XYZ file of C-alpha atoms in Angstrom:
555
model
C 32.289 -94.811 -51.110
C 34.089 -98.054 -51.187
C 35.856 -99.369 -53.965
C 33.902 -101.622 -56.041
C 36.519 -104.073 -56.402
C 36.123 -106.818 -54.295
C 40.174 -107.516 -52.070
C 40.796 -111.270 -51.652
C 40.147 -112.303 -47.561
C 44.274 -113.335 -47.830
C 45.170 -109.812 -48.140
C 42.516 -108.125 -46.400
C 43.372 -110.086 -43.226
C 47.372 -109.494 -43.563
C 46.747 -105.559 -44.168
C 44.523 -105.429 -41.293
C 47.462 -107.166 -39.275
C 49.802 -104.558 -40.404
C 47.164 -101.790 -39.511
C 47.294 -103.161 -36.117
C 51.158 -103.582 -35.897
C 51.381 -99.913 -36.874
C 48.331 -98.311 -34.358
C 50.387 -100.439 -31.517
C 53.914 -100.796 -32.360
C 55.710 -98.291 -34.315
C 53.497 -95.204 -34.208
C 52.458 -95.657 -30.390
C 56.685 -95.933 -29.903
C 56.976 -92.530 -31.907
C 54.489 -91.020 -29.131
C 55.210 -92.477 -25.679
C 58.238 -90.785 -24.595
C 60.758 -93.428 -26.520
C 62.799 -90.562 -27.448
C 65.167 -92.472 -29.734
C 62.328 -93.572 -31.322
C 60.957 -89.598 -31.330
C 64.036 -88.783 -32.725
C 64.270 -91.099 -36.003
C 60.980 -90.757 -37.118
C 60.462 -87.868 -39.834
C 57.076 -86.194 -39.137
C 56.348 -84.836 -42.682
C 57.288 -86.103 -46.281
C 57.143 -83.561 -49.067
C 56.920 -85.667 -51.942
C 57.955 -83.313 -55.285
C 57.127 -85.359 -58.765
C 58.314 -83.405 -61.995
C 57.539 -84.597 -65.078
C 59.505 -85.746 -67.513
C 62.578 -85.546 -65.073
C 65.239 -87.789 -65.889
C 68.325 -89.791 -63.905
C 70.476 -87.598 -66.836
C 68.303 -84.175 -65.878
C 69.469 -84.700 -62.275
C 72.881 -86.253 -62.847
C 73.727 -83.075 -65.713
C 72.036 -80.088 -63.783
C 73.529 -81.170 -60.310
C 77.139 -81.559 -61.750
C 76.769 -78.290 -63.706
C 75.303 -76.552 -60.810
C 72.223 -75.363 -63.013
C 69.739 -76.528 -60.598
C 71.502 -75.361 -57.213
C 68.657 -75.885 -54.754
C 68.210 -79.583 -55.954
C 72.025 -79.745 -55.837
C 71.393 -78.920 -52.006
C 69.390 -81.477 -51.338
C 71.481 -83.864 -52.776
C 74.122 -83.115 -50.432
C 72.373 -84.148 -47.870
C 70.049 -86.847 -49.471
C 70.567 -90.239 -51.398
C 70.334 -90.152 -55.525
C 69.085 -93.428 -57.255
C 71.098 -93.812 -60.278
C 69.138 -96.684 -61.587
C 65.660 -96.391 -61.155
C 62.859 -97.317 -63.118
C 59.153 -96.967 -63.721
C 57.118 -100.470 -63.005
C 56.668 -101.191 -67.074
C 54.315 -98.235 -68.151
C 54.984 -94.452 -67.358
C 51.994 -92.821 -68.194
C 50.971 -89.804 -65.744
C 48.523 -92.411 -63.853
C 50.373 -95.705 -63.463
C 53.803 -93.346 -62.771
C 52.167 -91.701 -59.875
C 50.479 -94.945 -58.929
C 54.155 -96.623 -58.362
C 54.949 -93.073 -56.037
C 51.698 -93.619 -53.857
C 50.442 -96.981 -53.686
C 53.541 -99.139 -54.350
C 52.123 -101.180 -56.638
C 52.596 -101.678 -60.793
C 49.572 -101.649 -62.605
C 48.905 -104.835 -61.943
C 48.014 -104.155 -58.496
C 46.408 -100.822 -58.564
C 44.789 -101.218 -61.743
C 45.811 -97.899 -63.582
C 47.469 -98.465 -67.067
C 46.848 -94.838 -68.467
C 44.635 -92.329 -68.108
C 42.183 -92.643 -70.752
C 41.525 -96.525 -70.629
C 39.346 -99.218 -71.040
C 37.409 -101.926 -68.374
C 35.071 -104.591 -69.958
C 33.189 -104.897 -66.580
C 31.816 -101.321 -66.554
C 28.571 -99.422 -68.448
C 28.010 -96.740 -70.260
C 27.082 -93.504 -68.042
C 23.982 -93.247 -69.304
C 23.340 -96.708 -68.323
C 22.154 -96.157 -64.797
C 20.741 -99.905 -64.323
C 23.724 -101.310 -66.115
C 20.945 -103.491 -68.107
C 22.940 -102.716 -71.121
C 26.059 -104.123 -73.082
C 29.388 -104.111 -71.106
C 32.899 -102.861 -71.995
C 33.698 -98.721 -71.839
C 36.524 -96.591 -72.547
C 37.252 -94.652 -69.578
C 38.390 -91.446 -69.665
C 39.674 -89.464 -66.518
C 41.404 -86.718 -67.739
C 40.546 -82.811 -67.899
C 36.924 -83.734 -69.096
C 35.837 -85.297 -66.014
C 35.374 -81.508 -64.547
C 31.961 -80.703 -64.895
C 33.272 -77.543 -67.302
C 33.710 -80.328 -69.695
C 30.006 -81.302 -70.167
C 28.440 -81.635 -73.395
C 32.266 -81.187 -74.590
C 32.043 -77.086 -73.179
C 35.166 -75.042 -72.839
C 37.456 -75.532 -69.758
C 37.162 -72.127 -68.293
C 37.669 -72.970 -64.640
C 41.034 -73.664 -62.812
C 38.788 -76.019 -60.490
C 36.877 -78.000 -63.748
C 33.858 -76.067 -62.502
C 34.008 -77.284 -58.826
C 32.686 -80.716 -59.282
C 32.517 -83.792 -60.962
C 30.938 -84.023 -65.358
C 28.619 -86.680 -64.887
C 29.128 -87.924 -68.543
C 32.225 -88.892 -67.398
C 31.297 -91.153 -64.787
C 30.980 -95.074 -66.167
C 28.608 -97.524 -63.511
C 29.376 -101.263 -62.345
C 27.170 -103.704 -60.814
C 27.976 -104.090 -57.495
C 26.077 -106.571 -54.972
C 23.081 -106.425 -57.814
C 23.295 -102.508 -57.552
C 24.322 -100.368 -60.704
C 26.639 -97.742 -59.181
C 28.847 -94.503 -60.294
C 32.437 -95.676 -60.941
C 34.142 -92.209 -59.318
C 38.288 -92.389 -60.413
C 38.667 -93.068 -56.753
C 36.384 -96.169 -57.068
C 38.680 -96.751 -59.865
C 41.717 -97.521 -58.430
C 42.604 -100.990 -56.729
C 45.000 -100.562 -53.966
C 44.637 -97.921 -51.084
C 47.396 -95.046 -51.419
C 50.211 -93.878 -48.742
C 47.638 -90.788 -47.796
C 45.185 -93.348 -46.787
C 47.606 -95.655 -44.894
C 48.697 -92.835 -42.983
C 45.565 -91.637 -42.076
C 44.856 -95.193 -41.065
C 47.577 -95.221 -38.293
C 48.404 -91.718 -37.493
C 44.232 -90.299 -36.538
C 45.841 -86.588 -36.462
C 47.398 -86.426 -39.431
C 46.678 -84.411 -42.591
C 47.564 -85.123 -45.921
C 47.466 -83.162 -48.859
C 48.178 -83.073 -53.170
C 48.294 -80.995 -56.065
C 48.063 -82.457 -59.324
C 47.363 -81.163 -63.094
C 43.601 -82.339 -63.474
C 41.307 -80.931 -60.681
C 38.808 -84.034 -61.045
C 40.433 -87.228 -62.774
C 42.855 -87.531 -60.242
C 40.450 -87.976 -57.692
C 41.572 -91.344 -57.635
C 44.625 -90.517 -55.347
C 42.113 -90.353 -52.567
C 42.269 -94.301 -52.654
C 39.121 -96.547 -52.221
C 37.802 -94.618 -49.639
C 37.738 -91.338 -51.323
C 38.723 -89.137 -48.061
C 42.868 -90.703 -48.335
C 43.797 -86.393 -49.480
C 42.835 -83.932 -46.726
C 43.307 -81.212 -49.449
C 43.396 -82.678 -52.813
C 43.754 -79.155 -54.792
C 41.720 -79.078 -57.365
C 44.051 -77.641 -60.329
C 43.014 -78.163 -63.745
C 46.637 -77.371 -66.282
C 43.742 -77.832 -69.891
C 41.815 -75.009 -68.891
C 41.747 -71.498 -70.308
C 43.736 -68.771 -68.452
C 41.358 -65.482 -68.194
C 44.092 -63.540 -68.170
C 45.454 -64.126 -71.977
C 42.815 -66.572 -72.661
C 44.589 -69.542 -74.034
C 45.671 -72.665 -72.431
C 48.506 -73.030 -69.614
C 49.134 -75.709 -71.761
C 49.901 -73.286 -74.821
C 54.056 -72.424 -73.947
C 56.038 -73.925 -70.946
C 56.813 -70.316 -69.554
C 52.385 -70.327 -69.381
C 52.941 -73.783 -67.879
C 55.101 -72.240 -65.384
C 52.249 -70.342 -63.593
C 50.116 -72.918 -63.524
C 52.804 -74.984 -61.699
C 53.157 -71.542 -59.660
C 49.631 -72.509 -57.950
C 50.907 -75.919 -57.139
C 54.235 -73.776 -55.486
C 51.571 -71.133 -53.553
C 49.828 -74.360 -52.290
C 52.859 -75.811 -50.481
C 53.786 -72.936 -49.374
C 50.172 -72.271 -47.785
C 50.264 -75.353 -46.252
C 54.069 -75.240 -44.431
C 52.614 -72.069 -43.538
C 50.120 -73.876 -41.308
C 47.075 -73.175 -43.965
C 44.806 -74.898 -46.445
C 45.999 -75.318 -49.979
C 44.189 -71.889 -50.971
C 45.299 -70.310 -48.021
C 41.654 -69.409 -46.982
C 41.964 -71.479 -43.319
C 44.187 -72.512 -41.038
C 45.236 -76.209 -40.993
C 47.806 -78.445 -39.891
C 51.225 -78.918 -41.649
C 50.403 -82.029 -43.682
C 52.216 -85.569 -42.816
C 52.587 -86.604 -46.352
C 52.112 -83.845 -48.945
C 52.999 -82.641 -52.246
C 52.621 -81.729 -56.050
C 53.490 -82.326 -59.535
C 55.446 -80.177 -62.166
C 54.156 -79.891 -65.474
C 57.001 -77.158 -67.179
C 59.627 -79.662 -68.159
C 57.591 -82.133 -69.445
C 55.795 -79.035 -72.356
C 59.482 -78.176 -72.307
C 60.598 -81.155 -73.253
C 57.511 -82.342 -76.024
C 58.137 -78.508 -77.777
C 59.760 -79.211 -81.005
C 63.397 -79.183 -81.631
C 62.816 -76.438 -84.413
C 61.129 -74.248 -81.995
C 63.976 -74.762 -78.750
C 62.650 -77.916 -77.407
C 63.995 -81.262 -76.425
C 67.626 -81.961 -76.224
C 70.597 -80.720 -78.604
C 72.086 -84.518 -78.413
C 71.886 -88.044 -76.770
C 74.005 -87.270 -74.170
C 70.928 -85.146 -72.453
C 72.064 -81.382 -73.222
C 68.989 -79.268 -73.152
C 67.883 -77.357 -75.573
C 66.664 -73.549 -74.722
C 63.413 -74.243 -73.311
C 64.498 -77.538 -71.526
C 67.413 -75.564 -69.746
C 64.795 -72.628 -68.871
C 62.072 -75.451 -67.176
C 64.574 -76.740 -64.943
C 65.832 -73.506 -63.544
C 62.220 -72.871 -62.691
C 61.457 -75.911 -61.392
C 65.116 -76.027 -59.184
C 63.731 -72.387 -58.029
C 60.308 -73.132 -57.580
C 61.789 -76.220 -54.936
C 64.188 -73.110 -53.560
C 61.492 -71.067 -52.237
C 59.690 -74.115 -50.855
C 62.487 -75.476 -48.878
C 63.352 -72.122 -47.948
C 59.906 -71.440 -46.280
C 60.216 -74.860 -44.657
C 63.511 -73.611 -43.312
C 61.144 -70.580 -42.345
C 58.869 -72.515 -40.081
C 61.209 -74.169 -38.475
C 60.049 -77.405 -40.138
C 63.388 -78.316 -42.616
C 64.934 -80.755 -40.373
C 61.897 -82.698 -39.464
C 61.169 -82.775 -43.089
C 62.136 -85.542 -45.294
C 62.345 -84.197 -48.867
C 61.433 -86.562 -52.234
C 62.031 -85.161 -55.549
C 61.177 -87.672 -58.172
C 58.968 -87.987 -61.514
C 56.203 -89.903 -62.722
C 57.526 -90.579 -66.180
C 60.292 -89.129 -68.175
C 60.110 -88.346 -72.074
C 61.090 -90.193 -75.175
C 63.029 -89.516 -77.273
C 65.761 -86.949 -76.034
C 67.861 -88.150 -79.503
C 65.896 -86.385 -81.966
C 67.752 -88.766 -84.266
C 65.684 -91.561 -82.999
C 62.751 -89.883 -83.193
C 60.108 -91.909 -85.559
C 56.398 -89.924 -86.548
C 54.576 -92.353 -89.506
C 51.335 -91.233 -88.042
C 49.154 -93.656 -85.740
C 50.149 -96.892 -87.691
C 49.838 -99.933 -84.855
C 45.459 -98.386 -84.816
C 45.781 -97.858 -88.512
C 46.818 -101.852 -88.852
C 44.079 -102.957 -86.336
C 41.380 -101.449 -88.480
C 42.216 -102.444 -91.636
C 42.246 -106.098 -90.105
C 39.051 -105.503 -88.794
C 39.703 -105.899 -85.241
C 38.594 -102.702 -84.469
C 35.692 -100.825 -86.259
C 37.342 -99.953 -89.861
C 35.992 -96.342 -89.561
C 37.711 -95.734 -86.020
C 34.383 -95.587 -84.422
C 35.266 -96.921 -80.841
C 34.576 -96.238 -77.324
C 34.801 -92.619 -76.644
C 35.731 -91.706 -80.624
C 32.445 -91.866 -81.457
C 29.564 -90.133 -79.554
C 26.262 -88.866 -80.442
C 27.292 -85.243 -79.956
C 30.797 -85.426 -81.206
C 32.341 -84.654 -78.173
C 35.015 -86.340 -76.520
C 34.040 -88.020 -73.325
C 30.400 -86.598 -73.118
C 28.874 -90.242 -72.034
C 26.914 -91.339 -75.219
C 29.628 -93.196 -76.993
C 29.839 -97.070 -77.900
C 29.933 -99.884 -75.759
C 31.678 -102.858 -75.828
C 34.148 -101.897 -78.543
C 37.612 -102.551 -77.528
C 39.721 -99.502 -77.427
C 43.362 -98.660 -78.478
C 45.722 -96.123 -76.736
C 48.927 -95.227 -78.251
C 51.667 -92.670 -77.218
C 55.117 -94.245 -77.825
C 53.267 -97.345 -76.428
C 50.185 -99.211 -77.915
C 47.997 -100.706 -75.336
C 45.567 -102.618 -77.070
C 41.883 -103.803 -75.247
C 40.615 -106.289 -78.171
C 36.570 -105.991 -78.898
C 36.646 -109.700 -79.062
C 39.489 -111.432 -77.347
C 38.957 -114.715 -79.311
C 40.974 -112.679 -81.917
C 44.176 -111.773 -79.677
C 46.512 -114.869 -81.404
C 44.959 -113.499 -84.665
C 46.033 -110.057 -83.987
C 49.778 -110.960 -82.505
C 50.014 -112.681 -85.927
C 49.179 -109.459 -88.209
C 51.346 -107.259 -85.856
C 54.466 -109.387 -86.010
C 53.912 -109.169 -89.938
C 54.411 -105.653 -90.235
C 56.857 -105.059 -87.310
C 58.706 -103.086 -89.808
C 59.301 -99.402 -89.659
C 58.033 -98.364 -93.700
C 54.392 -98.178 -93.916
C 52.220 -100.376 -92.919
C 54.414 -101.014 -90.340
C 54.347 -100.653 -86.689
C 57.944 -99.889 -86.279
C 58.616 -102.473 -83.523
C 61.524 -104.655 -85.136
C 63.818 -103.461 -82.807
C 66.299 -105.472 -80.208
C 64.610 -102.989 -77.745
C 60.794 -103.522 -78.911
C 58.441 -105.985 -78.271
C 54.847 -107.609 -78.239
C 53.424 -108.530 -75.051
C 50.607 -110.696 -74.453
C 49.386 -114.444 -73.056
C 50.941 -115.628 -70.292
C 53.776 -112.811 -70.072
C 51.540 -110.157 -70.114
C 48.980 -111.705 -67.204
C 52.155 -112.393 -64.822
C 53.507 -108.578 -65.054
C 49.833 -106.822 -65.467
C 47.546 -109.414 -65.057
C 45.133 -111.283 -66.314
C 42.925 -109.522 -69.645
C 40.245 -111.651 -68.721
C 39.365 -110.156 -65.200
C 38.508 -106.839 -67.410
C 40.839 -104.111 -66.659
C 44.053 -105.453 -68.238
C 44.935 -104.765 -71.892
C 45.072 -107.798 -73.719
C 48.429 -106.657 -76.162
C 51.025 -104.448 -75.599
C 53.346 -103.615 -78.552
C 56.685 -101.704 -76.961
C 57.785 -99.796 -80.572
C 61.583 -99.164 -81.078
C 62.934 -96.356 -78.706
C 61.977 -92.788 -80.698
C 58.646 -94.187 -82.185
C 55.888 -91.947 -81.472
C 52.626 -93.619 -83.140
C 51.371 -89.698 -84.046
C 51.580 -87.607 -87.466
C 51.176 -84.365 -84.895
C 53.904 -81.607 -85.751
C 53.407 -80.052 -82.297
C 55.589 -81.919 -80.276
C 58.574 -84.107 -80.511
C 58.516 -86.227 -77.526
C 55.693 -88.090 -75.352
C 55.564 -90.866 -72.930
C 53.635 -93.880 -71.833
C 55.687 -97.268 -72.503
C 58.727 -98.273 -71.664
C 61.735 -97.282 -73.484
C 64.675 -96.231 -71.776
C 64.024 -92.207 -72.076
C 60.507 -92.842 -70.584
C 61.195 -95.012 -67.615
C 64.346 -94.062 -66.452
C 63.852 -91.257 -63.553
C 65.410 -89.170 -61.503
C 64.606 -89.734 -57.753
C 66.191 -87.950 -54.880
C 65.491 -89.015 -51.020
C 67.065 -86.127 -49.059
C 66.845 -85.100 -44.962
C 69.338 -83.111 -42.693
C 69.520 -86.247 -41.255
C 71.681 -88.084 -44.315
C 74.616 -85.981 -43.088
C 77.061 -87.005 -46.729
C 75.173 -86.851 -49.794
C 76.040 -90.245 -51.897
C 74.249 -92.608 -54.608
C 72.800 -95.562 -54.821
C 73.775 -97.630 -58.452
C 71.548 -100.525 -57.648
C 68.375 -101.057 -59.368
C 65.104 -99.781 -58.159
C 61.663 -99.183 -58.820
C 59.729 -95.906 -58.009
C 57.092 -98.702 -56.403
C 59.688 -98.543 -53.423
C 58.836 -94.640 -52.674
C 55.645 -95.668 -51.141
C 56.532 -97.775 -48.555
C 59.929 -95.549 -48.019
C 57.504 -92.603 -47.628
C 55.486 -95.145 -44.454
C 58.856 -96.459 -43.268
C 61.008 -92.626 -42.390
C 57.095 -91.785 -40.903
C 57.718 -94.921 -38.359
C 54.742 -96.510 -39.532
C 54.638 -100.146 -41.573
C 54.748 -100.101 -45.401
C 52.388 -103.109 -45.352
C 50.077 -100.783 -44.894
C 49.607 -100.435 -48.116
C 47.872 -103.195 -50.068
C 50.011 -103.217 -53.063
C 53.465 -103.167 -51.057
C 51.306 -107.020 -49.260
C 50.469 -107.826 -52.906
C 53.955 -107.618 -54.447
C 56.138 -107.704 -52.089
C 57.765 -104.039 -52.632
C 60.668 -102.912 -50.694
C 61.971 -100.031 -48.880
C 64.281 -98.317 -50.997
C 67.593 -99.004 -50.134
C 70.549 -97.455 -48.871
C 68.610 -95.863 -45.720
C 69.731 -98.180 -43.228
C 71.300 -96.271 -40.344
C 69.744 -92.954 -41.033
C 68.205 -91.343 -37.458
C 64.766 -91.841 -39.375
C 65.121 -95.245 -40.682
């Protein structure tokens, strides 16, 4: 199904150019008997995202030799010092940057439970009713989560909940918004499909059905999208992988299996034969439950200068063996050399000084109601539904809706307030209740003009019309469970690891010069020999190939 989201003819007509350059040019050179050519191309990327992993995780556990296999790679691969998530670092615009090259403002993903003012209600198949819901792809778009029903599945009961499924009027037709309808820009899977017709591409991520969206537009961009699902109930013990990061560590084992499957010349289950993907890969959940645990209980960090604390230290020894045994069984098959290796993250986690860290309970929502600008009772969007379930299709429309983590991304129910709002915010910026605990040198309030040029513009829909960037440590929750979380952009959120590493970089060095994980995208097209205008959002904002791999045999 296409995407319902219309691409201006500009763009359409340069990515269609590029298309061509790539079918003609680079990838036809890769296959006629140019053998330098043949020889500097990669023919896979294994793209490795681990949450939570920061530039200091990398720098710390490579120089202490406590992750050994990354250290490997390292010594024959490039390490970005200084990169950077694209201004948010939740799970969905952080993998976003990875595979479409594009911010949020291009691909349209600001979190994963979010808000569009141009879609309807689920139930509103003829989208005749009022506009404006809160999506919410997450582990209740599995069908298991109907009517709000346990997640007992590791597949989210093998197809889509369709409560979960807003609609949009399209060409005067009300039609299902799928998460892969959802997202703006095409991904990397897609663009190589696009240019390469035999190759494969495959993913493993932690919800089996909201991350349907990394099948771009089309929805066929992932070969074998695994569907994995890290919030349902392990049969074996029956409590959540979710529940201890040593559970978390065999759900992330299935993600490990899958690879492995696949280099092994099968399907992600290992039921079939199939090709060795092009462009393939997974995501690590260990570190990042690791890292959230509390301090009390062996989570987080001992200091600022990144030590880990028991659990933290444990996660990253499995994760550096868990990338062991794959590279090992790419060694195995014969497939190392032509493999170009990315280990990178997502999003990282804030804050690793537990001194910094700030819990006053939800306050930045708490403000917003009291004002009025939001239902006074917290009935919004998805909080309120006839049943009482989260996500189940029947709640409110047209509501405005709030997110906070250590961010606050705020999607006004009537936007002739927003001035209104910045006003009562910057009142209370202070940290002692009321306050929103954003008086900071580091925090901020984004909206009007600033906000439309680096997200876009509110009014097309999608955008949030505030963002409030607390003081690094803020966490707008009361929770006791955890002691760390993601989402904005403080430094211990956005600042990531990220490792580019082939046989072919003969010296392991570093790159100190600033970068965005945006650039892994068209990196990930360029070592492949193929164009990284491919990719819509690389046209749209002009990303670059990450630099520092001029000269390589596959640059």
């Amino acid at each position: 199904m296409n995407s319902f989201f219309g691409k201006e003819r500009k763009l359409t007509m340069m990515v269609a150019a590029a298309m061509a350059l790539a079918s003609t040019g680079a990838y036809a050179q890769h296959n006629d008997g140019n053998q330098d050519r043949e020889h500097r191309a990669a023919k896979h990327v294994l793209l490795i995202s681990i949450d939570g992993f920061h530039e200091q995780d990398l720098a710390r556990c490579v120089g202490a030799n406590t992750c050994p296999n990354i250290a490997v790679l390292s010594q024959s691969g490039i390490t970005y010092t200084n990169a950077h998530t694209p201004g948010l670092s939740d799970s969905f615009p952080g993998l976003a940057a990875l595979v479409t090259g594009g911010s949020p403002k291009s691909a349209g993903l600001f979190y994963d439970v979010s808000y569009d003012r141009t879609l309807y209600a689920p139930s509103d198949t003829t989208c005749s009713g009022k506009q404006g819901w809160n999506v919410v792809f997450d582990e209740t778009t599995g069908i298991d989560g109907i009517n709000g029903g346990a997640l007992t599945h590791l597949d989210g009961g093998g197809a889509f909940n369709p409560q979960a499924i807003p609609n949009a009027l399209v060409g005067g037709k009300c039609v299902p918004v799928y998460p892969h309808n959802y997202v703006k820009t095409n991904t990397v899977f897609e663009a190589v499909k696009s240019a390469m017709p035999n190759a494969r591409t495959a993913w493993a991520d932690k919800h089996a059905w909201g991350y349907d969206w990394v099948n771009g537009p089309s929805g066929t961009g992932v070969d074998d999208l695994a569907r994995t699902e890290i919030n349902s109930i392990d049969p074996a013990t029956g409590t959540y992988y979710l529940d201890t990061y040593t559970h978390t560590e065999k759900f992330d084992d299935y993600h490990v299996q899958a690879l492995i499957n696949e280099i092994d010349g099968k399907n992600s289950t290992g039921t079939a034969s199939a090709p060795v993907p092009t462009v393939f890969g997974g995501n690590f959940q260990t570190l990042s439950v690791a890292q959230k645990a509390t301090v009390a209980t062996g989570g987080g960090y001992a200091d600022a200068n990144f030590t880990p604390n028991k659990q933290v230290a444990g996660a990253i020894a499995y994760v550096d063996t868990a990338i062991g045994k794959i590279v090992a069984e790419l060694k195995q098959r014969d497939l190392y050399r032509s493999t170009v290796v990315i280990v990178t993250a997502k999003h990282g986690q804030s804050p690793t000084d537990h001194t910094k860290l700030v819990k006053n309970g939800d306050t930045l929502t708490k403000q917003l109601e009291t004002n009025n600008y939001l239902n006074q009772s917290g009935n919004f969007g998805q909080n309120n539904t006839t049943s009482g379930n989260l996500n189940d299709g029947t709640g409110l429309v047209g509501t405005g809706f709030v997110q906070t983590d250590d961010v606050g991304l705020i999607w006004l129910r009537d936007q002739t307030q927003r001035d209104a709002v910045v006003a009562t915010l910057r009142a209370n910026l202070g940290c002692n209740a009321p306050g929103i605990c954003a008086d900071g040198p580091q925090a901020y309030i984004l909206t009007g003009s600033a906000l439309a040029q680096r997200f876009g513009d509110p009014a097309k829909g999608r955008t949030p019309d505030i963002i409030v960037q607390p003081n690094p440590g803020v966490i707008y929750t009361s929770s006791t469970a955890k002691d760390e979380e993601h989402g904005g952009n403080a430094p211990d959120d956005s600042h990531l690891g990220l490792l580019v590493s082939s046989p072919e970089i003969r010296h392991g060095h570093s790159v100190d010069a600033p970068v965005l994980t945006t650039q892994v995208a068209p990196t990930i097209l360029r070592v492949l020999g193929l164009e990284p205008q491919l990719l819509h959002a690389v046209v749209a904002e002009g990303t670059k190939v990450l630099p520092g791999l001029r000269g390589e045999r596959f640059e």
